[in-house]
Coordinates of C-alpha atoms and ligand atoms in Angstrom, one line a residue:
X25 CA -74.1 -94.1 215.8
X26 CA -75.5 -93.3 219.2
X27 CA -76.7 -96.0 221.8
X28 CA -80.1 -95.5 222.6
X29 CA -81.4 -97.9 225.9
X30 CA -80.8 -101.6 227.4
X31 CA -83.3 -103.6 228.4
X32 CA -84.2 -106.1 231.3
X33 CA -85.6 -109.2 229.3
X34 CA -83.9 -112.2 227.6
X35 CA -83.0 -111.3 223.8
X36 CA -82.0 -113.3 221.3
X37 CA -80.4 -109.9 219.8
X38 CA -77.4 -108.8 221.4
X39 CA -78.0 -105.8 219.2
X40 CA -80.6 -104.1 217.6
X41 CA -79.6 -101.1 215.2
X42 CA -82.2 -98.9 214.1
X43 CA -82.8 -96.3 211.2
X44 CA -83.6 -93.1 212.4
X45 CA -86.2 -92.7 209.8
X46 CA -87.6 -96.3 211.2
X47 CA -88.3 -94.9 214.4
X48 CA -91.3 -92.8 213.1
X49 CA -92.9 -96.5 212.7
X50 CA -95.1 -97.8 215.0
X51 CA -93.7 -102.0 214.1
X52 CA -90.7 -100.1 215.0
X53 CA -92.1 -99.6 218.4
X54 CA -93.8 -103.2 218.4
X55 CA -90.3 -104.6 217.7
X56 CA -88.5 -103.3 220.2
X57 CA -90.7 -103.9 223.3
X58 CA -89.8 -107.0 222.5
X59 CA -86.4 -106.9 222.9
X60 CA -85.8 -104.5 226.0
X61 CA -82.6 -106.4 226.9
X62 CA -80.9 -105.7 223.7
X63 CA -78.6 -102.8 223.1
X64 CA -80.2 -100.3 220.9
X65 CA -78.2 -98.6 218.0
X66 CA -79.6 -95.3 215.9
X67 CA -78.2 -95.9 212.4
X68 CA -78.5 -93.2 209.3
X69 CA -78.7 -96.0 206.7
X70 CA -78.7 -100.3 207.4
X71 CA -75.9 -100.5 204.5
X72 CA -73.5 -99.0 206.9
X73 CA -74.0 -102.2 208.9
X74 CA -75.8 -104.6 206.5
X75 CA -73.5 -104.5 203.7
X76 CA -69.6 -103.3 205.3
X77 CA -67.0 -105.0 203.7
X78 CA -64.7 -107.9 205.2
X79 CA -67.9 -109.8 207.0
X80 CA -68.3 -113.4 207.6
X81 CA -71.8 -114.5 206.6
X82 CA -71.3 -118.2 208.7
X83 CA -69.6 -116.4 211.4
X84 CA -72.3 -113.6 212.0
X85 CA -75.0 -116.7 212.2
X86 CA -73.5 -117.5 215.7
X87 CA -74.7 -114.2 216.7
X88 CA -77.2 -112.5 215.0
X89 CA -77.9 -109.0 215.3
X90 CA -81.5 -107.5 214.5
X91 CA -81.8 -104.4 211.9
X92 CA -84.7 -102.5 211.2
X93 CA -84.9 -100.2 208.4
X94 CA -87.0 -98.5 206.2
X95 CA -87.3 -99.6 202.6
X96 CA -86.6 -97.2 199.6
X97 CA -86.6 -97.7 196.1
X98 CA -87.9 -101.4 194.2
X99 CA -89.8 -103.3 196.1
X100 CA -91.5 -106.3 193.5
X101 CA -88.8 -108.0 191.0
X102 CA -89.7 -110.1 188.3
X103 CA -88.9 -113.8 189.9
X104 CA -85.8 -115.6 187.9
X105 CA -86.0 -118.2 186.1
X106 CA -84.3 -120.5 188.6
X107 CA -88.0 -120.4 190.6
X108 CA -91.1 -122.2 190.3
X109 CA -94.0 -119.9 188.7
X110 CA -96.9 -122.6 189.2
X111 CA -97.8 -121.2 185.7
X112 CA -98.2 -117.6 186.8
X113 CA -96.9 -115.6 184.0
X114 CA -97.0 -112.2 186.1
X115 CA -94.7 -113.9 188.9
X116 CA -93.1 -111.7 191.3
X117 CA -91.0 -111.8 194.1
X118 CA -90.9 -109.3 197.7
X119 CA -88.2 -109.3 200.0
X120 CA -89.7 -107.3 203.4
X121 CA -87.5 -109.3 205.6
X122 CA -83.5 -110.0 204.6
X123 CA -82.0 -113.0 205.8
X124 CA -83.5 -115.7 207.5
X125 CA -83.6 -117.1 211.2
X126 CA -82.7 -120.8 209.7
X127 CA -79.4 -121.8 208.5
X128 CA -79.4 -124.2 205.4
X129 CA -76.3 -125.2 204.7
X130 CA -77.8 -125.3 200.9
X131 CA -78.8 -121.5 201.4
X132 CA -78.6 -118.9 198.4
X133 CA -78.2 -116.3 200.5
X134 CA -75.0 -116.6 201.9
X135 CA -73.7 -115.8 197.9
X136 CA -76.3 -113.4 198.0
X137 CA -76.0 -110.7 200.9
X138 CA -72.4 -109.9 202.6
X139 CA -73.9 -110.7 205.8
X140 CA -75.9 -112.8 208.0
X141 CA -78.1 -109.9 210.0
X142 CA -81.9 -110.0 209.8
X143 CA -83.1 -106.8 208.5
X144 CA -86.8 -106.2 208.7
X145 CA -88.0 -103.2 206.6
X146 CA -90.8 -101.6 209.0
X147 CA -92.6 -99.5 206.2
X148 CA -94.6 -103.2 204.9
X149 CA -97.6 -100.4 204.2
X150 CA -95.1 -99.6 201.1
X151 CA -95.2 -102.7 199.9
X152 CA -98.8 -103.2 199.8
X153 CA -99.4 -100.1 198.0
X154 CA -97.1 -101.5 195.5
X155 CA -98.3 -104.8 195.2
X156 CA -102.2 -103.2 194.9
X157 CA -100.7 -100.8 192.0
X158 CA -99.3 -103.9 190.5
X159 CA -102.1 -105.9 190.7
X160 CA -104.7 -102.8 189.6
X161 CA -102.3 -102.8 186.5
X162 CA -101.7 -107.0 185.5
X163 CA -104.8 -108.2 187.3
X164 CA -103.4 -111.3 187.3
X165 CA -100.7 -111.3 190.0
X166 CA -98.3 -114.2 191.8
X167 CA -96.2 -112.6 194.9
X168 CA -94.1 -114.7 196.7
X169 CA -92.9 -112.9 199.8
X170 CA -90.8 -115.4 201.6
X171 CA -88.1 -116.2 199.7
X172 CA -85.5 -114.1 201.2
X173 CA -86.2 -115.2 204.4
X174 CA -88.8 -117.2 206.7
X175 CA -91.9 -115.2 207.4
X176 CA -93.6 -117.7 209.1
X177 CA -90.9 -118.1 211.2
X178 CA -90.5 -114.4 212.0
X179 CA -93.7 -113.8 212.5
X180 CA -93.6 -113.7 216.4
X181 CA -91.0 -110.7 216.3
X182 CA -92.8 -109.0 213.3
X183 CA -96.8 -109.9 211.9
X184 CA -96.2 -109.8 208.7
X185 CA -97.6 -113.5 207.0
X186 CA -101.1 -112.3 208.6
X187 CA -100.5 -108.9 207.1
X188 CA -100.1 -110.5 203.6
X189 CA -103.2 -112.8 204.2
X190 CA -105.1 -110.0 205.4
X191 CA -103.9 -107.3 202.5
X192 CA -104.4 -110.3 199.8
X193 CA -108.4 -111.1 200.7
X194 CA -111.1 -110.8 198.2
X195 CA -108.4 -109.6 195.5
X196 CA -109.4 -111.3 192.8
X197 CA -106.7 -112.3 190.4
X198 CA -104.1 -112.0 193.3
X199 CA -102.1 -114.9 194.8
X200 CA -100.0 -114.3 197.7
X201 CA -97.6 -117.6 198.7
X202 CA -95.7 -117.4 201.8
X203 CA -93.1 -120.2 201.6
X204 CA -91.9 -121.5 204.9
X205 CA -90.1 -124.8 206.4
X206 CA -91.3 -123.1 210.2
X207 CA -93.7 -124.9 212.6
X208 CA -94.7 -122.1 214.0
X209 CA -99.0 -122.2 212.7
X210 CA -100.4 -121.0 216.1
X211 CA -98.7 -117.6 215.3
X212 CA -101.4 -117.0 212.7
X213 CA -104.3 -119.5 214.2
X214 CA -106.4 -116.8 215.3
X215 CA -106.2 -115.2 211.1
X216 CA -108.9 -116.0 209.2
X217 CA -107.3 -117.7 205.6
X218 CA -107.7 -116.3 202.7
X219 CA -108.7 -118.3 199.2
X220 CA -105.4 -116.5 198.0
X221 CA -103.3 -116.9 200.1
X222 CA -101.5 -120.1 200.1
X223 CA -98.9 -121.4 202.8
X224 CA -96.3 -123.6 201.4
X225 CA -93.8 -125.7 203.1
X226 CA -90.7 -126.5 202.5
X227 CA -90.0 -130.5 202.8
X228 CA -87.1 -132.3 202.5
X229 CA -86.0 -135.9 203.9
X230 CA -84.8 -136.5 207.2
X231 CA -81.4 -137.4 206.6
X232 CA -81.6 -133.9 204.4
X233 CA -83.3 -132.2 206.6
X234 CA -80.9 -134.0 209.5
X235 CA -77.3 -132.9 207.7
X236 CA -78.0 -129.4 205.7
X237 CA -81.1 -127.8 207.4
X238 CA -80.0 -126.3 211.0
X239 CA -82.5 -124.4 213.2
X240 CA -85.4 -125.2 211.2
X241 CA -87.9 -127.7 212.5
X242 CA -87.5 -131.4 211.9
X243 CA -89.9 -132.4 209.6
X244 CA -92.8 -134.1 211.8
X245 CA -92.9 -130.7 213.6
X246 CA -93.6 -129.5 209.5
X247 CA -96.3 -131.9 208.9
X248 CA -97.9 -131.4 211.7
X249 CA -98.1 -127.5 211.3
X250 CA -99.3 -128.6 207.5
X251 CA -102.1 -130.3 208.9
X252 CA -102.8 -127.8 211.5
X253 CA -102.8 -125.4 209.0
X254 CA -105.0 -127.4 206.9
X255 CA -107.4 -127.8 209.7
X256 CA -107.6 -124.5 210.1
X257 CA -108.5 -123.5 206.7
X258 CA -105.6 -122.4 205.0
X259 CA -104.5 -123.1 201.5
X260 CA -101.3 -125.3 201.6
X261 CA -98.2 -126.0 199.0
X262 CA -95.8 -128.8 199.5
X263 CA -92.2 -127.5 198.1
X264 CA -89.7 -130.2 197.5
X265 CA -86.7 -127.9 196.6
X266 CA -84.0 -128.7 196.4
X267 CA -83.7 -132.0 196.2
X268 CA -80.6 -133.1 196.7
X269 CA -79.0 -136.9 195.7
X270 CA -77.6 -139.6 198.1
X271 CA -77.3 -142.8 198.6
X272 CA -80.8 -143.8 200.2
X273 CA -82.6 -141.2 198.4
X274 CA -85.3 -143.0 196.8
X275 CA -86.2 -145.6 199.6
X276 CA -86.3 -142.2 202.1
X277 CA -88.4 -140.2 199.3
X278 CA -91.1 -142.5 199.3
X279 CA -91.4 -143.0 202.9
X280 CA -91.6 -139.2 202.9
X281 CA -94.4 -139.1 200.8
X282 CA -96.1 -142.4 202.8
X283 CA -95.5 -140.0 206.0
X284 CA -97.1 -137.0 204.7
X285 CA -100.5 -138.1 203.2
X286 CA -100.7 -140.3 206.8
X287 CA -101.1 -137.1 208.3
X288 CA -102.5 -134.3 205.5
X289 CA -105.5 -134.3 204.0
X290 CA -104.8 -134.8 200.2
X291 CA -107.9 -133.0 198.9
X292 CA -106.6 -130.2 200.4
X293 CA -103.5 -129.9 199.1
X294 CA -103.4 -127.0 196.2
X295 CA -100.2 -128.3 194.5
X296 CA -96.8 -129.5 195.0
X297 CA -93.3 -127.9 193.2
X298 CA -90.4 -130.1 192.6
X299 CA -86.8 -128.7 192.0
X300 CA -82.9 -129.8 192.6
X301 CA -80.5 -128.2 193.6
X302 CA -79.3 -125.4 191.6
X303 CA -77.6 -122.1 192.3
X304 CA -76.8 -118.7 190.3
X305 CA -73.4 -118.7 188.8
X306 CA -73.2 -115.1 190.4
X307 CA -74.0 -116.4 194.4
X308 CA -71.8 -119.3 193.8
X309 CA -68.6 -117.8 192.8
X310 CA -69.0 -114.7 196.4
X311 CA -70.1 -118.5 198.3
X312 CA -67.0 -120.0 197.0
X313 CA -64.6 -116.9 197.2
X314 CA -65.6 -115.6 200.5
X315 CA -64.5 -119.0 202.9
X316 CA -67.5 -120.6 203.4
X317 CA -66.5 -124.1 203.6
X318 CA -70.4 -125.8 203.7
X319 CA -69.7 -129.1 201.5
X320 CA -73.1 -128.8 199.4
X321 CA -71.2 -125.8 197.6
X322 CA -68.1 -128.2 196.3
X323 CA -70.0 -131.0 195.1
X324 CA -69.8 -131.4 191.0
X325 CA -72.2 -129.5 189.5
X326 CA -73.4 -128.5 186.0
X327 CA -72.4 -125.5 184.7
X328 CA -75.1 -123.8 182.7
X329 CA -75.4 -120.4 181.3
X330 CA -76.3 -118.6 184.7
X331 CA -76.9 -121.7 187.4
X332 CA -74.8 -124.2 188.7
X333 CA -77.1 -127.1 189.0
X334 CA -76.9 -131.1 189.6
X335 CA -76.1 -133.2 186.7
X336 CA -78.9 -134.0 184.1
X337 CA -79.2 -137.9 184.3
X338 CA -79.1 -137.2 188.5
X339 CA -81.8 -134.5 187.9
X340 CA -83.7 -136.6 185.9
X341 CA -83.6 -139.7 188.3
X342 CA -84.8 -137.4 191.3
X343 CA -87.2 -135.6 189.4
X344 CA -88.6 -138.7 188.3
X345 CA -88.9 -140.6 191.6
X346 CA -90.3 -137.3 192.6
X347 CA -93.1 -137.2 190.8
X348 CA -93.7 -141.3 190.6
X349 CA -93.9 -141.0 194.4
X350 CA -96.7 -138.2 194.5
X351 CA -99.0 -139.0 191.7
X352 CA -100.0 -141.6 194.1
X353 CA -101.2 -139.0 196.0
X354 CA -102.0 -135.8 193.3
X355 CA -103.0 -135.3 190.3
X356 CA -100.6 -134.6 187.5
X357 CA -101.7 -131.0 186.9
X358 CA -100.7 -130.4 190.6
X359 CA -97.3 -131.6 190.2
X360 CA -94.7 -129.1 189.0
X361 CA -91.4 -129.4 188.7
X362 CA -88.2 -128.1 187.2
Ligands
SF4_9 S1 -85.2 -121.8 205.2 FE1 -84.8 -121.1 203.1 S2 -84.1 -119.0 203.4 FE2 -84.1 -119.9 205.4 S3 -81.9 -120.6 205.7 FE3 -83.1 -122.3 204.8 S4 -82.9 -122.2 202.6 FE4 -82.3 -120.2 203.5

């Protein structure tokens, strides 16, 4: 690994290591005038950083370095079974970015990668061909390409939600969702939306949002990019997953609900998903093996034949309240839940 240049601005990176066969990419170059302050790494391959053994997922989070890499091999999976498909049957799943600049206590990823680092695959052309390929062959297409991470979020360091809702116009037959819990609308204000392309936010209450859900945006700064976005055209989700149970739960719930259709335009909204808490077998037993002490992953939980999920009768209590509390607001065939 050879160092390349520093820089003379502030940088959230400390570091920045780079595929040689990344550099050919011109996002490549977009990135990292962004970051002239940040040390610059050549790399061969991002698993020699991304996936060395004997890291610390929580500890990394404290300092985050930036990878950028180019992607080879898959790039659509067929979503689990663990995720909404908002009766899609040809539901897939894209992962351009790894890791995400939030840190949810509640988050799958720490059982899923080995480390905290963002990587950003530059080559997001590659995706798009395969998507189109995909799409050519089901015509009926659901891509959700925000699951792995926070698009919305990243999309001042790389432009890729206005690449989706650009790629995804006038495809008939093709949804593209870009889930988010970020605030940050005005970084696509100037794109113009897309009938299939729907922006869907992450909500949880405050006390939730308050205890497990550090760095993202409290939720009146959520709401108000919801309306924004409304305003501005765009197709919007509400996502209540994962719900999790507490004491207060219900009374908070329902003053969620109250709080949101003060401020969104219910006609507008294209649906809402409901889901608890619930967690692969697999990512739970690296969480739980690894040290990382967040409380969320030591609560009692059902053991089921590959998720770790709340108990039934609690499921069914939030669930319930759930959907009580927004058919004031929706109809029942936008409501889906888990
Ligand atoms: S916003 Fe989602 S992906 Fe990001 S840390 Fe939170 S749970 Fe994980």
């Amino acid at each position: 690994m050879s160092s390349l240049k520093s820089g003379f601005r502030f940088s959230p990176f400390s570091h920045l290591y780079i595929e040689e066969k990344a550099l050919e990419y011109p996002i490549t170059r977009e990135i990292t005038s962004k970051f002239l302050n940040s040390n610059k790494v050549l790399i061969g391959d991002y698993r020699e950083v991304f996936t060395r053994p004997r890291q610390s997922f929580n500890l990394q989070k404290k300092a985050v370095k930036l990878i950028l890499a180019v992607k080879k091999g898959e790039f659509l999976f067929k979503a689990p079974e663990v995720c909404h498909d908002f009766g899609f049957s040809n539901f897939y799943y894209t992962s351009p970015i790894l890791n995400c600049p939030y840190n949810c206590s509640y988050c799958f990823l720490k059982g899923m990668y080995p480390s905290s680092n963002l990587v950003i695959f530059v080559n997001i052309q590659d995706y798009l061909e395969e998507i189109e390929k995909l799409w050519a062959e089901k015509k009926n297409l659901y891509i959700a390409c925000s699951y792995e991470t926070d698009l919305l979020a990243m999309e001042r360091i790389v432009p890729y939600s206005r690449r989706f809702i650009d790629f995804c116009r006038g495809k008939k037959g093709l949804i593209i969702e870009v889930r988010t819990k970020s605030a940050n609308i005005d970084a696509i204000k100037d794109v113009l939306p897309a009938e299939n392309a729907v922006l869907s936010w992450t909500i949880s209450t405050p006390f939730i949002a308050e205890t497990y859900e550090k760095n993202a945006p409290g939720i009146e700064k959520r709401v108000m990019a919801m309306k924004k976005a409304q305003e501005l055209g765009f197709r919007v989700r509400l996502c209540f997953d994962p719900l999790i149970y507490y004491k207060g739960f219900e009374e908070e719930f329902y003053k969620l609900i109250e709080y949101i259709f003060d401020n969104i335009d219910k006609s507008k909204v294209m649906d809402a998903g409901i889901g608890v808490f619930r967690i692969p077998k697999e990512y739970m037993k690296n969480i739980r093996s690894c040290g990382i002490y967040d409380e969320i992953f030591y609560f009692y939980y059902e053991e089921g034949k590959k998720v770790f999920s709340v108990e039934k009768s609690i499921k069914e209590k939030m669930v319930n309240i759930a959907v009580r509390e927004l058919s004031k607001f929706l109809p029942q065939e936008k409501i889906f839940y888990l």
